[in-house]
Amino acid sequence: MGENEQGGMLRVVVVVGLVALISIVIITSVIGLKGKMSASQNNATDNIATNMSQIEKETTIVTDKADNSKYTYSYDESAKTATITGTVSDAFANEDIVLPTNVIKDGTTYSVTGIGIGGMGRAKMKSATIPASIKTIDMYAFMGDSTLTSVDFAASLDSIGDSAFVNTGLTSIDVKGTKKIGDSAFQNTKITSVKMSSGVEVIGTGAFQGLAINSITIPDTVYNIGYVAFNNTNINTVHVPFVGQKSATEYIQKLAFNRDATIIAGATYPG
């Protein structure tokens, strides 16, 4: 074999060797890159899962069976209490709902103690259960919710605000021991039956005016019955154990009941 031929073969061998070496380097790099990409992908997946878990923890506000995501609230930071200020429109269409007892905001639990002005008027619910945590129902709270036919009040409720249930579809009501029933609270409803328990103290002006009520028993804890509170109803005879600072005759004059109703007064507070 001549020198030229030997030189040519040597060059071929060198070139082949270089190509093989380059191929090995490329394959190794690709394998390493794949390994890094796989590890990066795994880390990214882990990070996403961790972040999602953290987001879920931060946005979880339901602490009872009520769907808090359908309510808006105002908060008392010092007392750690919350008031329902509104709902998503038609949030509870034709549903029987239990209002929330508490809500979590920024990791802090707030007790739901009130329903604010007009707070539930857009909910369109069928019935509502007011839990014991709620102490006050503000004015116009359920006003205009014509689909609302039933409300179950907690015995510990302190007050029902002015016009709170005006223009609702209520057919009967048991206010239990609610201390104060506001002015016009139940006007323009379909109520035909009203029950009260010991603990009621004030019945506001026009609270039940114009309703088709046939009878009412006034608890002996009541000391104030407002102007035309039961006027223009079907009540003909009523027993009023305590008539506050006024006599039974004066209350007839102020039309708390129908003008021709018979008022049987049990006692009168000293005036």
PDB file of C-alpha atoms in Angstrom:
ATOM      1  CA  MET A   1       0.000   0.000   0.000  1.00  0.00           C
ATOM      2  CA  GLY A   2       1.428   3.391  -0.953  1.00  0.00           C
ATOM      3  CA  GLU A   3       1.938   6.320   1.339  1.00  0.00           C
ATOM      4  CA  ASN A   4      -0.935   8.211  -0.235  1.00  0.00           C
ATOM      5  CA  GLU A   5      -3.326   5.364   0.342  1.00  0.00           C
ATOM      6  CA  GLN A   6      -2.201   4.953   3.979  1.00  0.00           C
ATOM      7  CA  GLY A   7      -2.615   8.678   4.589  1.00  0.00           C
ATOM      8  CA  GLY A   8      -6.077   8.625   3.113  1.00  0.00           C
ATOM      9  CA  MET A   9      -7.193   5.740   5.314  1.00  0.00           C
ATOM     10  CA  LEU A  10      -5.801   7.482   8.384  1.00  0.00           C
ATOM     11  CA  ARG A  11      -7.789  10.593   7.604  1.00  0.00           C
ATOM     12  CA  VAL A  12     -10.954   8.514   7.205  1.00  0.00           C
ATOM     13  CA  VAL A  13     -10.365   6.804  10.540  1.00  0.00           C
ATOM     14  CA  VAL A  14      -9.812  10.162  12.255  1.00  0.00           C
ATOM     15  CA  VAL A  15     -12.937  11.651  10.728  1.00  0.00           C
ATOM     16  CA  VAL A  16     -15.031   8.620  11.703  1.00  0.00           C
ATOM     17  CA  GLY A  17     -13.657   8.803  15.220  1.00  0.00           C
ATOM     18  CA  LEU A  18     -14.505  12.488  15.501  1.00  0.00           C
ATOM     19  CA  VAL A  19     -18.019  11.888  14.226  1.00  0.00           C
ATOM     20  CA  ALA A  20     -18.499   9.087  16.756  1.00  0.00           C
ATOM     21  CA  LEU A  21     -17.158  11.269  19.569  1.00  0.00           C
ATOM     22  CA  ILE A  22     -19.406  14.166  18.580  1.00  0.00           C
ATOM     23  CA  SER A  23     -22.387  11.782  18.446  1.00  0.00           C
ATOM     24  CA  ILE A  24     -21.611  10.498  21.939  1.00  0.00           C
ATOM     25  CA  VAL A  25     -21.350  14.062  23.253  1.00  0.00           C
ATOM     26  CA  ILE A  26     -24.659  15.033  21.608  1.00  0.00           C
ATOM     27  CA  ILE A  27     -26.457  11.931  22.906  1.00  0.00           C
ATOM     28  CA  THR A  28     -25.106  12.511  26.415  1.00  0.00           C
ATOM     29  CA  SER A  29     -26.176  16.148  26.322  1.00  0.00           C
ATOM     30  CA  VAL A  30     -29.650  15.250  25.112  1.00  0.00           C
ATOM     31  CA  ILE A  31     -30.047  12.633  27.839  1.00  0.00           C
ATOM     32  CA  GLY A  32     -28.839  15.137  30.440  1.00  0.00           C
ATOM     33  CA  LEU A  33     -31.160  17.804  29.086  1.00  0.00           C
ATOM     34  CA  LYS A  34     -34.104  15.416  29.169  1.00  0.00           C
ATOM     35  CA  GLY A  35     -33.252  14.546  32.746  1.00  0.00           C
ATOM     36  CA  LYS A  36     -33.105  18.199  33.692  1.00  0.00           C
ATOM     37  CA  MET A  37     -36.365  18.919  31.841  1.00  0.00           C
ATOM     38  CA  SER A  38     -38.072  16.006  33.560  1.00  0.00           C
ATOM     39  CA  ALA A  39     -36.867  17.175  36.967  1.00  0.00           C
ATOM     40  CA  SER A  40     -37.900  20.733  36.122  1.00  0.00           C
ATOM     41  CA  GLN A  41     -41.323  19.543  35.022  1.00  0.00           C
ATOM     42  CA  ASN A  42     -41.726  17.527  38.210  1.00  0.00           C
ATOM     43  CA  ASN A  43     -40.685  20.530  40.296  1.00  0.00           C
ATOM     44  CA  ALA A  44     -43.090  22.761  38.378  1.00  0.00           C
ATOM     45  CA  THR A  45     -45.923  20.258  38.932  1.00  0.00           C
ATOM     46  CA  ASP A  46     -45.105  20.092  42.632  1.00  0.00           C
ATOM     47  CA  ASN A  47     -45.033  23.891  42.832  1.00  0.00           C
ATOM     48  CA  ILE A  48     -48.396  24.189  41.066  1.00  0.00           C
ATOM     49  CA  ALA A  49     -49.941  21.648  43.433  1.00  0.00           C
ATOM     50  CA  THR A  50     -48.500  23.480  46.423  1.00  0.00           C
ATOM     51  CA  ASN A  51     -49.751  26.842  45.163  1.00  0.00           C
ATOM     52  CA  MET A  52     -53.208  25.481  44.391  1.00  0.00           C
ATOM     53  CA  SER A  53     -53.395  24.002  47.875  1.00  0.00           C
ATOM     54  CA  GLN A  54     -52.388  27.344  49.362  1.00  0.00           C
ATOM     55  CA  ILE A  55     -54.977  29.179  47.234  1.00  0.00           C
ATOM     56  CA  GLU A  56     -57.671  26.759  48.355  1.00  0.00           C
ATOM     57  CA  LYS A  57     -56.724  27.354  51.980  1.00  0.00           C
ATOM     58  CA  GLU A  58     -56.809  31.115  51.532  1.00  0.00           C
ATOM     59  CA  THR A  59     -60.163  31.212  49.718  1.00  0.00           C
ATOM     60  CA  THR A  60     -62.073  28.674  51.786  1.00  0.00           C
ATOM     61  CA  ILE A  61     -64.702  30.672  53.685  1.00  0.00           C
ATOM     62  CA  VAL A  62     -67.423  28.101  54.262  1.00  0.00           C
ATOM     63  CA  THR A  63     -67.489  26.891  57.854  1.00  0.00           C
ATOM     64  CA  ASP A  64     -71.025  25.521  57.965  1.00  0.00           C
ATOM     65  CA  LYS A  65     -73.615  24.268  55.475  1.00  0.00           C
ATOM     66  CA  ALA A  66     -74.420  27.752  54.164  1.00  0.00           C
ATOM     67  CA  ASP A  67     -72.888  28.779  50.836  1.00  0.00           C
ATOM     68  CA  ASN A  68     -70.985  31.899  51.889  1.00  0.00           C
ATOM     69  CA  SER A  69     -69.821  32.579  48.329  1.00  0.00           C
ATOM     70  CA  LYS A  70     -73.337  33.879  47.561  1.00  0.00           C
ATOM     71  CA  TYR A  71     -73.266  36.518  50.324  1.00  0.00           C
ATOM     72  CA  THR A  72     -71.485  39.808  50.836  1.00  0.00           C
ATOM     73  CA  TYR A  73     -70.551  41.043  54.320  1.00  0.00           C
ATOM     74  CA  SER A  74     -69.433  43.986  56.378  1.00  0.00           C
ATOM     75  CA  TYR A  75     -67.067  43.236  59.253  1.00  0.00           C
ATOM     76  CA  ASP A  76     -66.486  44.483  62.768  1.00  0.00           C
ATOM     77  CA  GLU A  77     -62.796  43.790  63.233  1.00  0.00           C
ATOM     78  CA  SER A  78     -62.746  44.429  66.976  1.00  0.00           C
ATOM     79  CA  ALA A  79     -65.789  42.292  67.816  1.00  0.00           C
ATOM     80  CA  LYS A  80     -64.985  39.693  65.111  1.00  0.00           C
ATOM     81  CA  THR A  81     -68.577  39.804  63.875  1.00  0.00           C
ATOM     82  CA  ALA A  82     -70.049  40.069  60.389  1.00  0.00           C
ATOM     83  CA  THR A  83     -73.307  41.422  58.940  1.00  0.00           C
ATOM     84  CA  ILE A  84     -74.858  40.141  55.727  1.00  0.00           C
ATOM     85  CA  THR A  85     -75.075  43.142  53.394  1.00  0.00           C
ATOM     86  CA  GLY A  86     -76.275  41.448  50.229  1.00  0.00           C
ATOM     87  CA  THR A  87     -76.472  38.395  48.022  1.00  0.00           C
ATOM     88  CA  VAL A  88     -75.840  37.524  44.421  1.00  0.00           C
ATOM     89  CA  SER A  89     -79.021  38.330  42.475  1.00  0.00           C
ATOM     90  CA  ASP A  90     -81.431  35.372  42.568  1.00  0.00           C
ATOM     91  CA  ALA A  91     -78.764  33.512  44.533  1.00  0.00           C
ATOM     92  CA  PHE A  92     -81.177  31.099  46.178  1.00  0.00           C
ATOM     93  CA  ALA A  93     -84.006  30.929  43.640  1.00  0.00           C
ATOM     94  CA  ASN A  94     -86.867  28.916  45.197  1.00  0.00           C
ATOM     95  CA  GLU A  95     -84.514  27.279  47.714  1.00  0.00           C
ATOM     96  CA  ASP A  96     -85.008  26.531  51.402  1.00  0.00           C
ATOM     97  CA  ILE A  97     -81.937  28.082  52.977  1.00  0.00           C
ATOM     98  CA  VAL A  98     -80.225  28.260  56.359  1.00  0.00           C
ATOM     99  CA  LEU A  99     -78.373  31.507  56.797  1.00  0.00           C
ATOM    100  CA  PRO A 100     -74.687  31.279  57.773  1.00  0.00           C
ATOM    101  CA  THR A 101     -73.538  31.382  61.383  1.00  0.00           C
ATOM    102  CA  ASN A 102     -69.952  32.372  60.622  1.00  0.00           C
ATOM    103  CA  VAL A 103     -67.575  33.280  57.828  1.00  0.00           C
ATOM    104  CA  ILE A 104     -63.777  33.261  57.446  1.00  0.00           C
ATOM    105  CA  LYS A 105     -61.898  36.268  56.049  1.00  0.00           C
ATOM    106  CA  ASP A 106     -58.108  36.341  55.794  1.00  0.00           C
ATOM    107  CA  GLY A 107     -57.880  33.378  58.130  1.00  0.00           C
ATOM    108  CA  THR A 108     -60.039  34.963  60.844  1.00  0.00           C
ATOM    109  CA  THR A 109     -63.453  33.580  61.807  1.00  0.00           C
ATOM    110  CA  TYR A 110     -66.274  36.104  62.187  1.00  0.00           C
ATOM    111  CA  SER A 111     -69.629  35.307  63.778  1.00  0.00           C
ATOM    112  CA  VAL A 112     -72.553  36.362  61.569  1.00  0.00           C
ATOM    113  CA  THR A 113     -74.730  38.403  63.938  1.00  0.00           C
ATOM    114  CA  GLY A 114     -76.931  40.497  61.685  1.00  0.00           C
ATOM    115  CA  ILE A 115     -78.698  40.995  58.372  1.00  0.00           C
ATOM    116  CA  GLY A 116     -78.121  44.513  57.077  1.00  0.00           C
ATOM    117  CA  ILE A 117     -80.423  46.972  55.287  1.00  0.00           C
ATOM    118  CA  GLY A 118     -81.898  45.169  52.280  1.00  0.00           C
ATOM    119  CA  GLY A 119     -79.424  42.355  52.802  1.00  0.00           C
ATOM    120  CA  MET A 120     -81.624  39.502  51.572  1.00  0.00           C
ATOM    121  CA  GLY A 121     -84.046  41.307  49.281  1.00  0.00           C
ATOM    122  CA  ARG A 122     -82.546  39.940  46.047  1.00  0.00           C
ATOM    123  CA  ALA A 123     -82.155  36.312  47.102  1.00  0.00           C
ATOM    124  CA  LYS A 124     -85.553  35.014  45.835  1.00  0.00           C
ATOM    125  CA  MET A 125     -85.581  32.135  48.323  1.00  0.00           C
ATOM    126  CA  LYS A 126     -88.552  29.957  49.229  1.00  0.00           C
ATOM    127  CA  SER A 127     -87.904  29.798  52.975  1.00  0.00           C
ATOM    128  CA  ALA A 128     -85.248  30.995  55.408  1.00  0.00           C
ATOM    129  CA  THR A 129     -84.014  29.713  58.753  1.00  0.00           C
ATOM    130  CA  ILE A 130     -82.447  32.404  60.939  1.00  0.00           C
ATOM    131  CA  PRO A 131     -79.735  30.844  63.160  1.00  0.00           C
ATOM    132  CA  ALA A 132     -79.222  31.734  66.816  1.00  0.00           C
ATOM    133  CA  SER A 133     -76.046  33.689  66.021  1.00  0.00           C
ATOM    134  CA  ILE A 134     -78.080  36.373  64.233  1.00  0.00           C
ATOM    135  CA  LYS A 135     -79.431  38.914  66.725  1.00  0.00           C
ATOM    136  CA  THR A 136     -80.704  41.712  64.483  1.00  0.00           C
ATOM    137  CA  ILE A 137     -82.598  41.888  61.213  1.00  0.00           C
ATOM    138  CA  ASP A 138     -82.289  45.419  59.871  1.00  0.00           C
ATOM    139  CA  MET A 139     -84.857  47.498  57.982  1.00  0.00           C
ATOM    140  CA  TYR A 140     -85.916  46.293  54.522  1.00  0.00           C
ATOM    141  CA  ALA A 141     -83.847  43.125  55.053  1.00  0.00           C
ATOM    142  CA  PHE A 142     -86.169  40.832  53.064  1.00  0.00           C
ATOM    143  CA  MET A 143     -88.339  43.512  51.476  1.00  0.00           C
ATOM    144  CA  GLY A 144     -89.783  42.623  48.074  1.00  0.00           C
ATOM    145  CA  ASP A 145     -88.817  38.943  48.090  1.00  0.00           C
ATOM    146  CA  SER A 146     -92.227  37.746  46.899  1.00  0.00           C
ATOM    147  CA  THR A 147     -91.127  34.105  46.692  1.00  0.00           C
ATOM    148  CA  LEU A 148     -90.398  33.986  50.434  1.00  0.00           C
ATOM    149  CA  THR A 149     -93.289  32.096  52.082  1.00  0.00           C
ATOM    150  CA  SER A 150     -91.776  30.969  55.398  1.00  0.00           C
ATOM    151  CA  VAL A 151     -89.242  32.184  57.970  1.00  0.00           C
ATOM    152  CA  ASP A 152     -88.069  30.310  61.051  1.00  0.00           C
ATOM    153  CA  PHE A 153     -86.773  32.779  63.638  1.00  0.00           C
ATOM    154  CA  ALA A 154     -84.374  31.826  66.409  1.00  0.00           C
ATOM    155  CA  ALA A 155     -85.788  32.389  69.898  1.00  0.00           C
ATOM    156  CA  SER A 156     -82.752  34.549  70.708  1.00  0.00           C
ATOM    157  CA  LEU A 157     -83.464  37.189  68.031  1.00  0.00           C
ATOM    158  CA  ASP A 158     -83.410  40.713  69.481  1.00  0.00           C
ATOM    159  CA  SER A 159     -85.072  42.804  66.785  1.00  0.00           C
ATOM    160  CA  ILE A 160     -86.861  42.806  63.452  1.00  0.00           C
ATOM    161  CA  GLY A 161     -86.340  46.122  61.684  1.00  0.00           C
ATOM    162  CA  ASP A 162     -88.806  48.521  60.086  1.00  0.00           C
ATOM    163  CA  SER A 163     -90.407  47.140  56.900  1.00  0.00           C
ATOM    164  CA  ALA A 164     -88.141  44.101  57.128  1.00  0.00           C
ATOM    165  CA  PHE A 165     -90.634  41.751  55.438  1.00  0.00           C
ATOM    166  CA  VAL A 166     -92.844  44.162  53.479  1.00  0.00           C
ATOM    167  CA  ASN A 167     -94.075  42.787  50.134  1.00  0.00           C
ATOM    168  CA  THR A 168     -92.924  39.219  50.802  1.00  0.00           C
ATOM    169  CA  GLY A 169     -95.016  36.082  50.303  1.00  0.00           C
ATOM    170  CA  LEU A 170     -95.229  35.122  53.992  1.00  0.00           C
ATOM    171  CA  THR A 171     -98.460  33.354  54.977  1.00  0.00           C
ATOM    172  CA  SER A 172     -97.856  32.847  58.714  1.00  0.00           C
ATOM    173  CA  ILE A 173     -95.315  33.979  61.255  1.00  0.00           C
ATOM    174  CA  ASP A 174     -94.051  33.031  64.707  1.00  0.00           C
ATOM    175  CA  VAL A 175     -91.824  35.792  66.028  1.00  0.00           C
ATOM    176  CA  LYS A 176     -91.175  33.790  69.197  1.00  0.00           C
ATOM    177  CA  GLY A 177     -89.524  35.994  71.836  1.00  0.00           C
ATOM    178  CA  THR A 178     -88.130  38.686  69.529  1.00  0.00           C
ATOM    179  CA  LYS A 179     -87.853  41.768  71.752  1.00  0.00           C
ATOM    180  CA  LYS A 180     -88.703  44.433  69.194  1.00  0.00           C
ATOM    181  CA  ILE A 181     -90.869  44.207  66.074  1.00  0.00           C
ATOM    182  CA  GLY A 182     -90.277  47.277  63.939  1.00  0.00           C
ATOM    183  CA  ASP A 183     -92.694  49.656  62.249  1.00  0.00           C
ATOM    184  CA  SER A 184     -94.538  48.153  59.261  1.00  0.00           C
ATOM    185  CA  ALA A 185     -92.458  45.009  59.671  1.00  0.00           C
ATOM    186  CA  PHE A 186     -94.960  42.632  58.062  1.00  0.00           C
ATOM    187  CA  GLN A 187     -97.241  44.910  56.061  1.00  0.00           C
ATOM    188  CA  ASN A 188     -98.523  43.905  52.642  1.00  0.00           C
ATOM    189  CA  THR A 189     -97.923  40.184  53.082  1.00  0.00           C
ATOM    190  CA  LYS A 190    -100.297  37.198  52.950  1.00  0.00           C
ATOM    191  CA  ILE A 191    -100.036  36.467  56.672  1.00  0.00           C
ATOM    192  CA  THR A 192    -103.194  35.064  58.273  1.00  0.00           C
ATOM    193  CA  SER A 193    -101.651  33.725  61.485  1.00  0.00           C
ATOM    194  CA  VAL A 194     -99.313  35.446  63.975  1.00  0.00           C
ATOM    195  CA  LYS A 195     -97.768  33.872  67.065  1.00  0.00           C
ATOM    196  CA  MET A 196     -95.728  35.541  69.787  1.00  0.00           C
ATOM    197  CA  SER A 197     -94.002  34.217  72.880  1.00  0.00           C
ATOM    198  CA  SER A 198     -92.917  35.697  76.176  1.00  0.00           C
ATOM    199  CA  GLY A 199     -90.036  38.073  75.565  1.00  0.00           C
ATOM    200  CA  VAL A 200     -91.653  40.368  73.003  1.00  0.00           C
ATOM    201  CA  GLU A 201     -91.583  43.919  74.371  1.00  0.00           C
ATOM    202  CA  VAL A 202     -92.330  46.365  71.559  1.00  0.00           C
ATOM    203  CA  ILE A 203     -94.692  46.039  68.590  1.00  0.00           C
ATOM    204  CA  GLY A 204     -94.065  48.919  66.205  1.00  0.00           C
ATOM    205  CA  THR A 205     -96.374  51.263  64.351  1.00  0.00           C
ATOM    206  CA  GLY A 206     -98.356  49.430  61.683  1.00  0.00           C
ATOM    207  CA  ALA A 207     -96.377  46.243  62.218  1.00  0.00           C
ATOM    208  CA  PHE A 208     -99.287  43.978  61.197  1.00  0.00           C
ATOM    209  CA  GLN A 209    -101.640  46.563  59.736  1.00  0.00           C
ATOM    210  CA  GLY A 210    -104.028  45.399  57.024  1.00  0.00           C
ATOM    211  CA  LEU A 211    -103.393  41.663  57.408  1.00  0.00           C
ATOM    212  CA  ALA A 212    -106.118  39.014  57.407  1.00  0.00           C
ATOM    213  CA  ILE A 213    -105.454  38.045  61.042  1.00  0.00           C
ATOM    214  CA  ASN A 214    -108.425  36.713  63.008  1.00  0.00           C
ATOM    215  CA  SER A 215    -106.846  36.591  66.470  1.00  0.00           C
ATOM    216  CA  ILE A 216    -103.702  37.436  68.388  1.00  0.00           C
ATOM    217  CA  THR A 217    -102.393  36.660  71.853  1.00  0.00           C
ATOM    218  CA  ILE A 218    -100.208  39.438  73.252  1.00  0.00           C
ATOM    219  CA  PRO A 219     -97.529  38.157  75.683  1.00  0.00           C
ATOM    220  CA  ASP A 220     -97.398  39.741  79.143  1.00  0.00           C
ATOM    221  CA  THR A 221     -93.882  41.007  78.413  1.00  0.00           C
ATOM    222  CA  VAL A 222     -95.176  43.543  75.851  1.00  0.00           C
ATOM    223  CA  TYR A 223     -95.133  47.126  77.154  1.00  0.00           C
ATOM    224  CA  ASN A 224     -95.558  49.126  73.955  1.00  0.00           C
ATOM    225  CA  ILE A 225     -97.982  48.591  71.071  1.00  0.00           C
ATOM    226  CA  GLY A 226     -97.549  51.168  68.315  1.00  0.00           C
ATOM    227  CA  TYR A 227    -100.050  53.246  66.386  1.00  0.00           C
ATOM    228  CA  VAL A 228    -102.290  51.158  64.042  1.00  0.00           C
ATOM    229  CA  ALA A 229    -100.169  48.088  64.815  1.00  0.00           C
ATOM    230  CA  PHE A 230    -103.116  45.722  64.230  1.00  0.00           C
ATOM    231  CA  ASN A 231    -105.511  48.139  62.575  1.00  0.00           C
ATOM    232  CA  ASN A 232    -107.623  47.012  59.633  1.00  0.00           C
ATOM    233  CA  THR A 233    -107.304  43.317  60.501  1.00  0.00           C
ATOM    234  CA  ASN A 234    -110.008  40.760  61.317  1.00  0.00           C
ATOM    235  CA  ILE A 235    -109.299  40.905  65.069  1.00  0.00           C
ATOM    236  CA  ASN A 236    -112.454  41.719  67.014  1.00  0.00           C
ATOM    237  CA  THR A 237    -111.362  40.801  70.542  1.00  0.00           C
ATOM    238  CA  VAL A 238    -107.890  40.892  72.003  1.00  0.00           C
ATOM    239  CA  HIS A 239    -106.460  40.352  75.469  1.00  0.00           C
ATOM    240  CA  VAL A 240    -103.686  42.792  76.332  1.00  0.00           C
ATOM    241  CA  PRO A 241    -102.054  41.801  79.644  1.00  0.00           C
ATOM    242  CA  PHE A 242     -99.907  44.940  79.789  1.00  0.00           C
ATOM    243  CA  VAL A 243    -100.570  48.049  77.749  1.00  0.00           C
ATOM    244  CA  GLY A 244     -97.474  50.064  78.596  1.00  0.00           C
ATOM    245  CA  GLN A 245     -97.836  53.718  79.509  1.00  0.00           C
ATOM    246  CA  LYS A 246    -101.351  53.966  78.064  1.00  0.00           C
ATOM    247  CA  SER A 247    -104.748  52.611  79.030  1.00  0.00           C
ATOM    248  CA  ALA A 248    -106.704  50.243  76.814  1.00  0.00           C
ATOM    249  CA  THR A 249    -109.113  53.057  75.908  1.00  0.00           C
ATOM    250  CA  GLU A 250    -106.286  55.324  74.798  1.00  0.00           C
ATOM    251  CA  TYR A 251    -104.913  52.550  72.615  1.00  0.00           C
ATOM    252  CA  ILE A 252    -108.261  52.181  70.866  1.00  0.00           C
ATOM    253  CA  GLN A 253    -108.172  55.902  70.210  1.00  0.00           C
ATOM    254  CA  LYS A 254    -104.764  55.521  68.652  1.00  0.00           C
ATOM    255  CA  LEU A 255    -106.144  52.686  66.541  1.00  0.00           C
ATOM    256  CA  ALA A 256    -103.610  50.083  67.615  1.00  0.00           C
ATOM    257  CA  PHE A 257    -106.457  47.659  66.891  1.00  0.00           C
ATOM    258  CA  ASN A 258    -109.675  48.070  64.936  1.00  0.00           C
ATOM    259  CA  ARG A 259    -111.820  50.908  66.233  1.00  0.00           C
ATOM    260  CA  ASP A 260    -114.643  48.507  67.132  1.00  0.00           C
ATOM    261  CA  ALA A 261    -112.405  45.800  68.628  1.00  0.00           C
ATOM    262  CA  THR A 262    -112.939  44.745  72.233  1.00  0.00           C
ATOM    263  CA  ILE A 263    -109.782  45.244  74.265  1.00  0.00           C
ATOM    264  CA  ILE A 264    -109.472  43.195  77.440  1.00  0.00           C
ATOM    265  CA  ALA A 265    -106.710  44.779  79.489  1.00  0.00           C
ATOM    266  CA  GLY A 266    -105.120  42.730  82.216  1.00  0.00           C
ATOM    267  CA  ALA A 267    -103.019  45.477  83.779  1.00  0.00           C
ATOM    268  CA  THR A 268    -101.488  48.850  83.084  1.00  0.00           C
ATOM    269  CA  TYR A 269     -97.969  49.986  83.885  1.00  0.00           C
ATOM    270  CA  PRO A 270     -97.997  53.010  86.201  1.00  0.00           C
ATOM    271  CA  GLY A 271     -97.829  56.132  84.050  1.00  0.00           C
TER     272      GLY A 271
END
